[in-house]
Every structure is written in structure tokens, then in C-alpha cells.
């Protein structure tokens, strides 16, 4: 395990030059190759030790028989070769963004290099970089891996060494930073407290570290564990598989990932039937796999949420096994038990999501127990103080262990009506709001079994625990009225809650537009989501094919301007439609109860690359592959700048660059740009989309266009101005600084 780097505590950034801040690899390699050839040496072993070390150090290593005078001459010859070749010397990828972020954040910085001053100054100048402080090999008694240079830079900046972040791309440089007692960030796939694909990622992490609370305006990603990535070849997704795919999430621009349940379970509902809340199921890799994943994620700057499932447990949970053994058992009160009704049947008319009564008779004690889901998932009794205390301890346990918060399953279901009164039927002409469940369920007004006002007190308890750990709680609250939903996140209740209006909608441009506007006005603390593992995929619900993907993408652009947290469900970045699951090959218990509402279509394996197993597994997947084509895979879309994947990457990257604009304004206003467009303004940021199926009239954008869903050439560095017409489902971000 590595120590977690707290970027919020960083007071200065110290950067190596070659290979870190300046891309000079080609010229360095040419110089050393020429030097090696002059001495009759093979280039490969010389290049293996040259990077990140002073020239004389490399000379001594490869020519140990030379005396010091000869070493100095040989090292000077190598430097002369480097002075004479500055072609291909440019700023490293993301360097401009990082230096801009350091200026925005008023963080002092310095360059600490193993090069001499003449070479460092000319290389930095060639790359267009002027450091406020430059420490070279001439300024120190010992070069890297000794810590002198970094300690000297910290002293000159007047910053405590422990609050300086060292950014390096070589083992000697990382060793120097560690020896100086500084947290280190590593490039080139090396090991450090932070692992960086490029300097732009560090710029984003530094900006995000100043956002309080940290989840504000974050981009989240849902991992449905059984279907994301399988590391063992057994066809079942696991935690090591997620760890192997974290760089995909980093490239996508994700800040926080939510893992569906990983706890010990009989898997009758794929993990949502928990048998031990303190153990990781062996099928997901066990406890060590979770620790490793948390470490790997945190070193990439990713936060990780667990899935808190405490409306019910598995009937295999030791609590239920004990509670069902006797009416007098001390754990009996953890569950809801009642005598049969007057006719000998269930105590009331409540229904299960999976069909039939929500009550199952237990012959051992002569009472019924409640289960709003499967009979194997008995509901917990949240009116039992002992149960409340137990769950508090579970929440504390996982947050102390390293989780950054929870998505709370069925967050509004926990408390039931104290008198267990019957639910009234709904009039035939007034269907229920909730989709994706059995027809029986939809015919009741669920006035007494869910959404009881006492549930807020539970959320407030958890909020106090979470705030002590700087953790995030986002609720699964199936309340489609955004004003009613806002009550779940007001004050000191949940930090956020998913708004499922878009998840429960087919495509109607005007209705979707009006719904989104109402939700945006209801609260700045909602989580914006189009899909999840329980509903058909957004691109399918929105029309399927290219049109469905474009509609979904246009909504993602609008969501990016809204305060709160934006979420992607795995595969949405690929524009996936529902996977094909042949009859008889599904596994969803809800689908068994009502085949037309099977959730399997949203759960087919993540398609990483073409071929058998789709890169998800080397074996036979637990669900059919879904009929995916090469164009549906990450590999199939990766190289195409106009692919859905790369368009989503561009969208998130643009939003990252605009973190300052987002942080400056939490209020969002719907604006009228005419031409039938949907538009929101948040400070200096506009999101504009044509949700209709016809081109818009011509408009004059009120600010430069920095993202265009239809034009990969547009970016914050290459904005576009001037009048334009928006094609159907074309969407833009505009920014005025």
C-alpha cells in the first residue's frame, strides 16, 4: 500500500525537466547514441541508464575504468552533442495546462534538473517555458538520486519540504524526491504516490483538490462489477479486473467510480443480497483485491464509492439465520415479522418488486417476514435501535478502510409505516411513476411501504459519519418529482441523489427539455444520470442506433453545465445500445418474473476489444456478449477522433479545463437563444443543444465555442466564433473568460 497524496496540502510543485516538463527524448537519445558510437559502445545499455542522471554519472556507469579527468572530458563531449541538437525539443504533453493551473492556484513551482544550467536554459526556452526558479546540477553537491536539488528548491521557495510535490519520470528522480521527504508523482508508468499519464492530469487533480466539497462538479462512472472486467477467466467480473482497466477511466476523465456490491453474497441478485457486510466476496477477488484496487485508484487521483445495501440482507446472512430460529432470539428485531392476517395469509397487501406478495411465511416461528424484493432478501427493521447501531458501525468500518463514500441502494425504502397499513390501489387511469418493475407493483399507491418521512433521520446519521471522513453519500431515491427529490438532499441529509427522470424516459424532445429544466431549478445538489444497471440503455430508449447515441450525447453536454455530479454508466462512453440476450439465456430474477422488463440487456459484458470474450474475459461470460460489433468496442473506437468514445473524452476534457468557471458559479439559468435550442448558462459557461430532429435556424453564439459534438477540431485552445446552424442533436459548450 502506498501513502495517499493529499493534493489539497501541496504548497509547491517541483518538476524535473527532460521527459517531464520538456519532451527532449529524441534529441537526448540521438546525443547519447552518437556518443556511444564514437566509443564503440552499443547504444541500448547506455540509454538504459542515461535518462534522469547527470552525464558524468552515466559515463562512470558505462565506462568504469576511466579516471575522473577522462570522465569529465567524456561527459562534456556528450553535453556538447546535446547543445548542438535542439530539434524536436517541445513542451511535454499537458505542460501548458499544468503551468496555467499553477498560476491560477497561485502555487509556486521550480524546475530541478540533472542538466547543467546552459543546457537547461536553452531547452526550457526552446519549449517556451520560463521557470521562476531553476536548480541545476551545478547548484548541488550531489545530483539525483541525492535529495539536494529538491531540498534546495524548497528552501529557496520558503516551503516546507513535506508540502512540495515532486514530479518525475525517472527512478533516480523519484528516489531523490522520496529522500527529500516529499510526496512524488510519477510519469512513464513508474511507481509513485500519484501515477500520471501526463501533466494535464496533474493540472486537473490540483484544480479538483481546491474544489470543496470534492464531489462538487465531479464526473462519476458506474462499474457494474459482474460485467466490467474479468481477471481470472471464469467469466465473472472482479475487482482485479477493474484495477487493470483504471487507466480507461483516467483517459475518460472520471473523478469517482461507484462499484456495485462486492460483499459476500449467495448472488441470487448478483450481489444485492448480502450475507456479510464486512467481507469481500471471493468471486470478486476477496478483501486483498479491494485494498489493492483502492490503492491503485487513489494513486490515479480517483475516488471510489461502495454500494450500501441495507434495506435488506440475504436470507443467508447470519443475522437472518439467527432471527428466524426463534421469536425470542435477540436478533429477531433486526427484521420485520408479523402474524398471519385474519385469513391466514400475508399481514397486508404490500407487494414485491419481483411479483407477488412482499411477505413469506416462516414455518419455524409461525410468522411472515417482509421482503420488498425477493423472498431471499428479507427487509431490515429500521425501527430497531440495535440494527441502526450495527449499520452505523458498518459505514464507519468501510470509510475508515478507504472507501470515499457510498451510493445508497433504495435509500428511501428503509423505514416502513409503523402500523403496516395497506397501500391503496391507484385508479386505472393514473399509472404509477416508477418503471422497470412488475405491473402489479405499478397498480398500487406506495404510500406506506416506501418513502416514509422518518427515513431522513437515518440519512442525517450517516451524513454525520461521512462528514468526519470527508466522504460522499449519493442516494438511489426513486422520486421523479425533482422538488420532492430535493428534500432528500437539503440541509444535512444526503450530499446528493440521482435524479432518474432521464433514466425513466423514452425520447420526446420537448418533454425531456422541460423535465431537465425543472430538475436543474430544483437543487444544485442532484446527480445527473441517463442510465444504470436496472434500466434499458439510454441510446436504446432514445431511439436506438446513431440517432439514439446522438440524443444521449446531446443530453450529456447539457448535463455537464449543471451543478452537482454527472454520471456515466459503463458503456455509455461507447454509445452502447441494449445488448442482445437470447431467450432462455438471461439471469435476471426480475426478468424471470416479467420477461419484458429484464435488466440483462443493460448488463451484458463491457466490450473492450473485438473477438471471443470481447476482452472482458478469456473464458465464457456469465451473460451473453450482447451481439457487439467491432465498432462497439473500446479498441474499435479508440483511434477514430470522431468516435463516440473520443467525443465523450473531448467533452469531459473540455469541462475539466473549465473547472474555474464552474467553481465560480453554482447557479444555473435556462436561457433563450431562439431557434428551438435548449440552453443553460452557468457564469461564463453555456451548454447549448439542438434536441430536435431538424436543423436549427442560424444563431450567433454568445461566447466562443470550445466544444462541438460534431467537430473534433474545436477545443478551448482552438475555439470557434461566428454564426452557425446546429444539426439535429448537435451540442456545444461555450466559454467566456
XYZ file of C-alpha atoms in Angstrom:
737
model
C 0.000 0.000 0.000
C 1.195 3.492 -0.834
C 0.691 6.597 1.248
C -2.170 8.649 -0.158
C -1.100 12.030 -1.566
C -3.219 14.911 -0.286
C -3.042 17.415 -3.114
C -5.022 19.896 -1.060
C -1.993 20.149 1.259
C 0.520 20.767 -1.537
C 2.126 24.223 -1.335
C 4.668 23.971 -4.193
C 5.362 21.784 -7.229
C 8.906 20.783 -8.174
C 9.351 19.495 -11.709
C 12.105 17.575 -13.412
C 12.906 18.922 -16.877
C 13.801 16.310 -19.516
C 10.973 13.873 -20.135
C 8.759 15.554 -17.552
C 8.286 19.233 -18.360
C 10.150 19.203 -21.657
C 9.896 16.473 -24.270
C 13.520 16.152 -25.311
C 13.762 12.394 -25.537
C 14.544 12.289 -29.247
C 17.415 14.768 -29.026
C 18.793 13.170 -25.827
C 18.733 9.728 -27.383
C 20.401 10.989 -30.548
C 23.168 12.630 -28.498
C 23.826 9.531 -26.381
C 23.616 7.242 -29.416
C 26.221 9.333 -31.217
C 28.382 9.430 -28.074
C 28.160 5.651 -27.684
C 29.006 5.069 -31.359
C 32.083 7.297 -31.040
C 33.337 5.000 -28.273
C 32.388 1.741 -29.915
C 29.652 1.036 -27.358
C 26.187 -0.392 -28.029
C 23.583 2.349 -27.568
C 20.951 0.304 -25.665
C 22.789 -0.169 -22.331
C 23.888 3.477 -22.400
C 20.351 4.741 -22.969
C 19.091 2.440 -20.201
C 20.970 4.422 -17.544
C 21.222 7.873 -19.156
C 17.721 9.161 -18.508
C 17.379 11.265 -15.362
C 21.060 11.077 -14.428
C 23.891 13.632 -14.802
C 26.162 12.981 -17.764
C 29.182 12.146 -15.625
C 27.158 9.597 -13.652
C 26.238 7.777 -16.861
C 29.821 7.902 -18.133
C 31.124 6.339 -14.905
C 28.479 3.626 -15.106
C 29.220 2.531 -18.667
C 32.988 3.236 -18.619
C 34.048 2.394 -15.064
C 37.758 2.169 -15.994
C 38.066 5.933 -16.746
C 39.740 8.265 -14.292
C 37.958 11.453 -13.196
C 39.665 13.656 -15.764
C 38.646 11.327 -18.583
C 35.096 11.136 -17.175
C 34.856 14.926 -17.265
C 36.046 15.054 -20.871
C 33.616 12.318 -21.969
C 30.717 13.945 -20.129
C 31.478 17.331 -21.680
C 31.507 15.754 -25.141
C 28.069 14.317 -24.524
C 26.762 17.724 -23.383
C 28.227 19.365 -26.481
C 26.294 16.922 -28.610
C 23.125 17.911 -26.740
C 23.828 21.646 -27.087
C 24.125 21.190 -30.831
C 20.793 19.369 -31.258
C 17.628 21.106 -30.072
C 15.342 19.823 -32.803
C 12.177 18.113 -31.508
C 12.501 19.866 -28.113
C 8.964 20.940 -27.144
C 6.880 21.312 -24.010
C 5.651 17.942 -22.732
C 2.039 16.928 -23.173
C -0.134 18.872 -20.747
C 2.697 21.181 -19.643
C 0.917 24.362 -20.735
C -2.227 23.323 -18.863
C -0.245 22.479 -15.728
C 1.628 25.791 -15.712
C -1.662 27.633 -16.254
C -3.183 25.725 -13.320
C -0.221 26.582 -11.085
C -0.695 30.245 -11.939
C -4.456 30.085 -11.321
C -3.924 28.368 -7.978
C -1.014 30.648 -7.037
C 1.189 27.629 -6.379
C 4.933 28.336 -6.601
C 6.969 25.971 -8.727
C 10.521 25.242 -9.750
C 12.490 23.111 -12.181
C 15.077 20.760 -10.658
C 17.198 19.090 -13.316
C 20.287 16.921 -13.686
C 21.304 19.013 -16.721
C 23.746 21.894 -16.482
C 22.425 25.456 -16.497
C 23.321 26.246 -20.094
C 21.518 23.174 -21.434
C 18.540 23.635 -19.097
C 18.041 27.284 -20.027
C 18.233 26.666 -23.748
C 15.918 23.637 -23.634
C 13.327 25.407 -21.497
C 13.471 28.474 -23.720
C 13.082 26.321 -26.842
C 9.960 24.780 -25.260
C 8.631 28.239 -24.346
C 8.943 27.737 -20.575
C 10.396 30.271 -18.126
C 10.579 28.786 -14.613
C 10.562 31.146 -11.624
C 13.317 29.016 -10.067
C 15.824 26.735 -11.799
C 18.055 24.336 -9.859
C 20.656 22.544 -11.999
C 23.423 20.031 -11.423
C 25.794 22.978 -10.942
C 23.840 24.125 -7.864
C 24.112 20.926 -5.850
C 26.817 18.904 -4.189
C 25.349 15.623 -5.414
C 22.971 15.033 -8.298
C 19.983 12.722 -8.324
C 19.221 10.325 -6.645
C 20.541 12.530 -3.833
C 17.833 14.910 -2.494
C 19.976 18.088 -2.553
C 18.310 19.730 -5.536
C 14.774 19.285 -4.235
C 15.648 20.364 -0.715
C 17.397 23.423 -2.097
C 14.356 24.319 -4.232
C 12.019 24.008 -1.224
C 14.293 26.249 0.858
C 14.505 28.914 -1.858
C 10.718 28.879 -2.260
C 10.282 29.075 1.523
C 8.065 25.967 1.571
C 8.233 23.020 3.961
C 9.662 20.023 2.048
C 6.792 17.780 3.139
C 4.312 20.021 1.307
C 6.257 20.017 -2.001
C 5.118 17.646 -4.753
C 7.955 16.220 -6.854
C 7.019 15.319 -10.443
C 9.496 12.971 -12.108
C 9.839 10.484 -14.943
C 12.955 8.592 -13.835
C 13.808 6.280 -10.963
C 16.731 8.462 -9.776
C 14.476 11.494 -9.728
C 11.748 9.699 -7.790
C 14.352 8.420 -5.339
C 15.588 11.992 -4.865
C 12.090 13.216 -4.081
C 11.460 10.424 -1.615
C 14.815 11.046 0.064
C 13.805 14.691 0.469
C 10.679 13.577 2.350
C 8.365 14.818 -0.398
C 5.337 13.147 -1.992
C 6.164 12.058 -5.538
C 4.160 11.879 -8.764
C 5.436 9.525 -11.452
C 5.242 9.547 -15.245
C 6.219 6.825 -17.762
C 4.402 4.127 -15.783
C 6.827 4.366 -12.862
C 5.722 3.925 -9.271
C 4.826 6.967 -7.183
C 2.263 8.253 -4.751
C 0.485 9.608 -7.833
C 0.532 7.924 -11.243
C 0.216 10.402 -14.104
C -0.467 9.705 -17.775
C 0.576 13.302 -18.494
C 0.895 16.721 -16.865
C -2.635 17.693 -17.886
C -3.953 15.065 -15.495
C -1.958 16.629 -12.674
C -3.387 20.046 -13.608
C -6.881 18.618 -13.254
C -6.129 16.918 -9.942
C -4.637 20.096 -8.487
C -7.653 22.119 -9.559
C -10.041 19.492 -8.207
C -8.156 19.418 -4.896
C -9.192 23.027 -4.355
C -12.877 22.330 -5.039
C -14.831 21.992 -1.813
C -16.588 19.703 -1.318
C -14.583 17.404 -3.574
C -17.605 15.814 -5.244
C -18.968 19.160 -6.472
C -18.989 19.133 -10.293
C -17.227 15.761 -10.340
C -17.654 13.227 -13.140
C -18.705 9.799 -11.879
C -18.709 6.380 -13.506
C -20.746 3.333 -12.521
C -18.974 -0.016 -12.673
C -21.381 -2.957 -12.725
C -18.871 -5.413 -11.264
C -20.024 -8.743 -12.751
C -19.806 -7.313 -16.285
C -16.909 -4.844 -16.315
C -13.665 -6.864 -16.452
C -12.738 -10.452 -15.509
C -9.131 -11.064 -14.461
C -9.356 -14.818 -13.877
C -11.103 -16.200 -16.960
C -14.090 -17.530 -15.031
C -16.458 -15.248 -16.960
C -17.406 -13.150 -13.923
C -16.136 -9.598 -13.462
C -13.979 -8.881 -10.416
C -12.054 -6.195 -8.562
C -8.627 -7.012 -10.051
C -10.257 -6.658 -13.449
C -11.402 -3.161 -12.542
C -7.873 -2.356 -11.370
C -6.488 -3.388 -14.749
C -8.891 -1.001 -16.509
C -8.468 2.090 -14.334
C -6.439 3.869 -16.993
C -9.502 3.765 -19.255
C -11.358 5.773 -16.630
C -8.451 8.194 -16.249
C -8.341 8.716 -20.025
C -12.072 9.281 -19.980
C -11.700 11.996 -17.329
C -13.539 10.275 -14.481
C -13.138 11.595 -10.920
C -15.086 8.997 -8.927
C -16.250 5.454 -9.597
C -19.102 3.620 -7.957
C -18.702 -0.136 -7.591
C -21.841 -2.234 -7.363
C -21.854 -4.534 -4.291
C -18.682 -6.551 -3.705
C -19.743 -8.053 -0.347
C -20.056 -11.765 0.418
C -23.274 -12.996 -1.158
C -25.068 -16.085 -2.491
C -25.523 -13.979 -5.680
C -29.229 -14.643 -6.099
C -29.477 -10.975 -7.100
C -25.873 -10.563 -8.281
C -24.569 -9.094 -5.042
C -27.575 -7.107 -3.889
C -28.320 -9.945 -1.453
C -25.569 -9.521 1.129
C -24.592 -12.279 3.558
C -21.709 -10.443 5.246
C -21.372 -6.655 5.177
C -17.724 -6.749 6.325
C -16.256 -9.240 3.836
C -15.478 -9.041 0.111
C -16.859 -11.985 -1.833
C -14.236 -14.414 -3.107
C -15.773 -14.290 -6.581
C -14.802 -10.596 -6.749
C -11.252 -11.293 -5.535
C -11.584 -11.149 -1.747
C -10.520 -8.496 0.743
C -6.978 -8.084 -0.574
C -8.294 -7.317 -4.043
C -10.333 -4.417 -2.704
C -7.362 -2.998 -0.807
C -5.247 -3.207 -3.951
C -7.939 -1.546 -6.072
C -8.340 1.322 -3.615
C -4.590 1.860 -3.622
C -4.387 1.803 -7.423
C -7.368 4.117 -7.796
C -6.209 6.642 -5.208
C -2.769 6.819 -6.805
C -4.505 7.868 -10.028
C -6.485 10.525 -8.215
C -9.724 8.524 -8.422
C -12.235 8.305 -5.584
C -14.150 5.051 -5.007
C -17.701 4.582 -3.714
C -19.122 1.329 -2.413
C -22.766 0.308 -2.688
C -24.520 0.449 0.698
C -27.333 -2.126 0.579
C -29.110 -2.012 3.922
C -32.805 -2.071 3.112
C -32.466 -5.855 3.184
C -29.933 -8.659 3.532
C -29.632 -12.144 2.125
C -31.607 -14.831 3.915
C -28.171 -16.481 4.291
C -26.944 -13.593 6.433
C -26.135 -14.779 9.982
C -28.475 -12.120 11.346
C -31.447 -13.593 9.481
C -30.473 -17.195 10.166
C -30.460 -16.392 13.871
C -33.568 -14.185 13.768
C -35.616 -16.832 12.006
C -34.689 -19.538 14.510
C -36.891 -18.290 17.341
C -39.325 -15.497 18.160
C -37.223 -14.824 21.241
C -33.823 -14.570 19.602
C -32.038 -11.239 20.355
C -31.662 -10.532 16.608
C -35.358 -11.104 15.890
C -35.962 -7.363 15.901
C -33.473 -6.778 13.052
C -36.198 -7.902 10.619
C -39.923 -7.244 10.195
C -42.117 -10.142 11.351
C -45.882 -10.318 11.662
C -48.530 -12.890 12.414
C -50.699 -14.052 9.506
C -53.679 -11.946 8.535
C -57.234 -12.943 9.555
C -57.462 -15.254 6.555
C -54.161 -16.901 7.390
C -52.429 -15.107 4.533
C -49.959 -12.162 4.440
C -50.402 -9.406 7.054
C -51.171 -6.721 4.440
C -51.376 -6.112 0.699
C -47.808 -4.969 0.118
C -46.122 -6.315 -2.997
C -42.662 -7.439 -4.010
C -40.807 -5.756 -6.866
C -40.347 -9.230 -8.305
C -44.038 -10.103 -8.291
C -46.453 -11.473 -5.737
C -46.838 -10.619 -2.032
C -43.992 -8.935 -0.153
C -44.423 -11.492 2.646
C -43.124 -15.041 3.028
C -44.260 -17.434 5.746
C -41.594 -18.898 8.058
C -42.890 -22.251 9.431
C -40.192 -22.364 12.118
C -41.774 -19.449 14.009
C -45.264 -19.245 12.508
C -44.855 -15.661 11.260
C -44.395 -13.894 7.955
C -41.315 -11.789 7.196
C -41.282 -8.774 4.889
C -39.282 -8.557 1.638
C -39.930 -5.777 -0.871
C -37.645 -7.666 -3.241
C -37.057 -11.433 -3.493
C -38.016 -13.806 -0.652
C -34.269 -14.444 -0.285
C -33.856 -10.719 0.530
C -35.642 -10.073 3.855
C -36.109 -6.399 4.756
C -34.326 -4.954 7.777
C -36.271 -3.262 10.550
C -35.014 0.315 10.787
C -37.167 0.945 13.847
C -34.841 -1.347 15.835
C -32.148 0.784 17.591
C -29.757 -2.165 17.752
C -29.929 -2.577 13.970
C -29.336 1.144 13.458
C -26.194 0.981 15.587
C -24.894 -2.062 13.694
C -25.226 -0.327 10.326
C -23.534 2.799 11.677
C -20.568 0.609 12.592
C -20.500 -0.896 9.087
C -20.460 2.554 7.488
C -17.629 3.634 9.798
C -15.692 0.432 9.042
C -15.616 0.886 5.270
C -14.907 4.611 5.322
C -12.005 4.027 7.722
C -10.761 1.272 5.426
C -10.503 3.625 2.467
C -13.813 3.923 0.626
C -14.624 7.524 -0.286
C -18.361 7.161 0.274
C -21.401 5.177 -0.786
C -24.129 5.002 -3.317
C -27.090 4.112 -1.095
C -29.318 1.440 -2.570
C -33.085 2.042 -2.251
C -32.297 4.989 0.025
C -35.948 5.952 0.519
C -37.197 2.434 1.267
C -35.586 1.828 4.641
C -38.386 2.869 7.020
C -41.852 1.360 6.725
C -45.164 2.555 8.098
C -45.219 1.676 11.793
C -48.735 0.231 11.540
C -48.036 -1.634 8.253
C -51.219 -0.244 6.722
C -52.399 -1.463 3.328
C -51.379 0.541 0.269
C -54.380 1.994 -1.546
C -54.856 0.993 -5.189
C -54.193 3.527 -7.911
C -57.059 4.485 -10.217
C -56.838 2.656 -13.521
C -56.225 5.934 -15.367
C -53.368 7.027 -13.072
C -50.364 4.743 -13.514
C -47.508 4.846 -11.043
C -44.388 6.825 -11.811
C -41.848 4.059 -11.387
C -40.892 1.951 -14.341
C -38.965 -1.272 -14.660
C -40.982 -3.235 -12.102
C -43.894 -5.625 -12.291
C -47.323 -4.491 -13.418
C -48.780 -5.460 -10.039
C -46.457 -3.027 -8.274
C -47.454 -0.220 -10.635
C -51.107 -0.568 -9.717
C -50.581 0.443 -6.070
C -50.079 3.839 -4.450
C -46.985 3.049 -2.384
C -47.973 5.323 0.463
C -46.951 3.123 3.376
C -44.176 0.732 2.291
C -41.622 3.248 0.949
C -40.670 6.954 1.166
C -41.625 7.400 4.808
C -40.569 10.770 6.312
C -38.664 9.060 9.148
C -36.014 7.980 6.625
C -34.435 11.452 6.705
C -33.227 10.877 10.273
C -31.240 7.843 9.099
C -29.644 9.819 6.297
C -28.728 12.565 8.758
C -26.975 9.995 10.992
C -24.938 8.733 8.048
C -24.154 12.273 6.936
C -22.515 12.987 10.302
C -20.385 9.859 9.925
C -19.483 10.607 6.300
C -18.520 14.201 7.010
C -15.994 13.027 9.598
C -14.300 11.067 6.806
C -14.744 13.673 4.032
C -16.886 11.053 2.299
C -19.736 11.342 -0.199
C -23.248 9.869 0.061
C -25.385 9.720 -3.078
C -28.836 8.217 -2.798
C -30.846 5.975 -5.071
C -34.163 7.706 -4.440
C -36.824 6.847 -6.991
C -38.643 10.152 -6.762
C -39.152 11.612 -10.220
C -40.578 14.913 -8.977
C -37.384 16.980 -8.608
C -38.915 19.263 -5.982
C -39.776 16.267 -3.795
C -36.368 14.732 -4.520
C -34.636 17.944 -3.397
C -35.935 17.345 0.123
C -33.653 14.311 0.385
C -30.540 16.473 -0.160
C -31.448 19.611 1.737
C -29.673 20.645 4.929
C -27.574 17.905 6.493
C -29.188 14.981 4.700
C -27.656 13.161 1.713
C -24.933 15.017 -0.133
C -26.635 14.178 -3.430
C -29.244 11.944 -5.005
C -29.660 10.593 -8.505
C -32.466 12.194 -10.482
C -33.968 9.430 -12.601
C -36.165 11.500 -14.893
C -33.954 10.793 -17.902
C -33.490 7.146 -16.885
C -37.254 6.590 -16.935
C -37.865 8.457 -20.198
C -38.194 7.467 -23.796
C -37.423 10.241 -26.284
C -39.738 13.223 -26.542
C -37.594 16.299 -27.145
C -39.986 18.820 -25.634
C -40.789 16.685 -22.602
C -37.137 15.831 -21.961
C -36.224 19.505 -22.278
C -38.924 20.558 -19.794
C -38.047 17.788 -17.330
C -34.355 18.677 -17.337
C -35.123 22.363 -16.812
C -37.365 21.564 -13.826
C -34.733 19.340 -12.248
C -31.964 21.907 -12.806
C -34.077 24.503 -10.991
C -34.900 22.207 -8.059
C -31.476 21.811 -6.406
C -27.747 22.296 -7.093
C -27.025 19.011 -5.301
C -28.516 16.436 -7.646
C -26.626 13.746 -9.531
C -27.308 13.653 -13.264
C -27.635 10.247 -14.860
C -29.125 8.739 -18.026
C -28.767 5.037 -17.339
C -27.789 2.309 -14.892
C -27.771 -1.452 -14.449
C -31.514 -1.580 -13.753
C -32.916 0.033 -16.925
C -32.533 -0.291 -20.709
C -29.634 1.712 -22.067
C -30.147 5.385 -22.871
C -29.216 5.077 -26.547
C -31.914 2.391 -26.960
C -34.602 4.302 -25.044
C -33.791 7.423 -27.051
C -34.392 5.784 -30.427
C -31.552 3.353 -30.992
C -28.697 3.420 -33.459
C -26.911 6.615 -34.455
C -29.894 8.814 -33.564
C -30.215 7.349 -30.066
C -26.483 7.835 -29.464
C -26.587 11.453 -30.652
C -29.573 12.225 -28.443
C -27.840 10.742 -25.425
C -24.652 12.677 -26.182
C -26.558 15.964 -26.534
C -28.050 15.430 -23.078
C -24.607 14.680 -21.647
C -23.430 18.057 -22.966
C -26.313 19.829 -21.240
C -25.709 17.874 -18.024
C -22.066 18.978 -17.991
C -23.137 22.565 -17.279
C -25.381 21.716 -14.338
C -24.218 21.943 -10.717
C -23.923 18.583 -8.990
C -22.300 15.361 -10.182
C -22.546 13.931 -13.713
C -22.515 10.140 -14.049
C -21.784 7.717 -16.876
C -22.925 4.105 -16.762
C -20.290 1.735 -18.106
C -20.533 1.591 -21.886
C -22.310 4.926 -22.262
C -18.988 6.397 -23.342
C -19.209 3.985 -26.294
C -22.817 4.895 -27.082
C -23.885 1.301 -26.428
C -27.450 0.251 -27.079
C -29.037 -2.719 -25.279
C -27.154 -5.962 -25.557
C -28.905 -8.904 -27.188
C -29.686 -11.742 -24.774
C -31.323 -14.739 -26.472
C -34.436 -16.194 -24.809
C -33.553 -18.604 -22.049
C -30.006 -17.247 -21.564
C -30.799 -14.424 -19.153
C -30.047 -14.418 -15.430
C -32.101 -11.531 -14.047
C -34.669 -12.631 -11.447
C -36.868 -9.670 -12.384
C -36.734 -10.799 -15.999
C -37.889 -14.237 -14.880
C -40.900 -12.619 -13.204
C -41.676 -10.333 -16.141
C -39.578 -11.064 -19.265
C -40.379 -7.752 -20.954
C -38.582 -5.895 -18.174
C -35.401 -7.936 -17.897
C -32.363 -5.949 -16.794
C -29.942 -8.278 -18.576
C -29.892 -6.071 -21.706
C -28.055 -3.355 -19.749
C -25.702 -5.823 -18.054
C -24.035 -7.667 -20.917
C -20.214 -7.627 -20.743
C -18.256 -4.438 -21.351
C -16.835 -4.709 -24.899
C -13.133 -3.852 -24.702
C -11.974 -5.329 -27.993
C -13.328 -7.499 -30.817
C -13.166 -11.267 -30.613
C -14.378 -14.001 -28.262
C -14.899 -12.673 -24.763
C -14.669 -9.043 -26.005
C -11.595 -8.500 -23.844
C -13.927 -8.849 -20.852
C -12.924 -12.465 -20.198
C -10.700 -15.227 -21.504
C -13.481 -17.677 -20.653
C -17.214 -17.900 -21.162
C -19.011 -14.786 -19.870
C -21.747 -15.170 -17.296
C -24.137 -13.336 -19.631
C -24.135 -13.494 -23.436
C -21.810 -10.989 -25.064
C -24.720 -8.939 -26.390
C -24.099 -9.130 -30.130
C -21.460 -6.394 -30.108
C -19.670 -5.352 -33.293
C -16.086 -4.106 -33.545
C -17.396 -0.526 -33.705
C -18.977 -1.036 -30.265
C -15.655 -1.771 -28.561
C -13.132 0.492 -26.870
C -10.414 -0.727 -29.243
C -12.653 -0.189 -32.247
C -13.345 3.425 -31.318
C -10.047 4.440 -29.765
C -8.240 5.627 -32.912
C -11.183 7.456 -34.520
C -11.237 11.144 -33.463
C -14.950 11.359 -34.288
C -15.984 8.187 -32.426
C -18.476 8.346 -29.589
C -15.714 7.423 -27.136
C -13.380 10.199 -28.243
C -16.220 12.697 -28.364
C -17.072 11.924 -24.737
C -13.375 12.180 -23.858
C -13.242 15.605 -25.519
C -16.392 16.675 -23.697
C -15.079 15.721 -20.269
C -11.628 17.171 -21.033
C -13.232 20.473 -22.013
C -15.253 20.555 -18.810
C -12.036 19.888 -16.870
C -10.400 22.902 -18.462
C -13.368 24.989 -17.346
C -13.187 23.982 -13.673
C -12.568 27.597 -12.701
C -15.724 28.786 -14.483
C -17.767 26.037 -12.818
C -16.383 26.769 -9.359
C -17.154 30.474 -9.719
C -20.896 29.946 -10.238
C -23.233 27.392 -8.652
C -26.407 28.987 -10.007
C -27.590 27.845 -13.410
C -30.119 29.634 -15.619
C -32.043 28.363 -18.572
C -31.526 30.835 -21.387
C -33.390 31.504 -24.621
C -31.115 31.569 -27.642
C -34.037 31.057 -30.002
C -34.012 28.616 -32.903
C -35.698 25.943 -30.733
C -32.480 25.279 -28.845
C -32.039 24.051 -25.275
C -29.502 26.170 -23.438
C -28.202 26.717 -19.915
C -25.818 29.340 -18.610
C -23.677 28.989 -15.535
C -21.469 32.009 -15.043
C -19.193 32.167 -18.073
C -20.177 28.697 -19.334
C -23.018 27.915 -21.733
C -24.291 24.484 -22.787
C -26.389 24.544 -25.958
C -28.087 21.630 -27.727
C -30.478 21.079 -30.570
C -32.623 18.250 -29.220
C -34.896 18.332 -32.244
C -34.759 16.217 -35.398
C -34.378 19.163 -37.758
C -31.537 21.696 -38.168
C -31.837 24.879 -36.151
C -32.116 28.376 -37.507
C -28.882 30.357 -37.608
C -27.644 31.714 -34.291
C -24.771 33.904 -33.175
C -23.215 32.075 -30.196
C -22.888 34.482 -27.237
C -19.351 33.241 -26.458
C -16.614 31.258 -28.234
C -17.448 27.615 -28.900
C -14.924 25.425 -27.027
C -16.611 22.045 -27.612
C -18.662 20.877 -30.571
C -20.074 17.364 -30.568
C -19.758 17.306 -34.374
C -16.305 18.872 -34.799
C -13.236 17.284 -33.139
C -11.098 20.291 -34.170
C -12.843 22.635 -31.724
C -11.296 22.915 -28.256
C -10.536 25.531 -25.582
C -7.218 26.070 -27.367
C -8.909 26.298 -30.788
C -12.293 27.946 -30.153
C -14.700 28.854 -32.916
C -16.704 32.040 -33.300
C -19.264 33.303 -35.772
C -22.823 32.415 -36.767
C -23.830 28.783 -37.199
C -26.721 26.362 -37.544
C -26.931 23.314 -35.304
C -27.630 19.948 -36.895
C -30.154 17.651 -35.211
C -28.774 16.631 -31.780
C -25.640 18.736 -32.215
C -24.457 20.207 -28.908
C -21.933 22.859 -27.849
C -20.099 24.228 -24.852
C -19.308 27.952 -24.936
C -16.929 29.735 -22.583
C -16.347 33.404 -21.831
C -13.371 34.150 -19.601
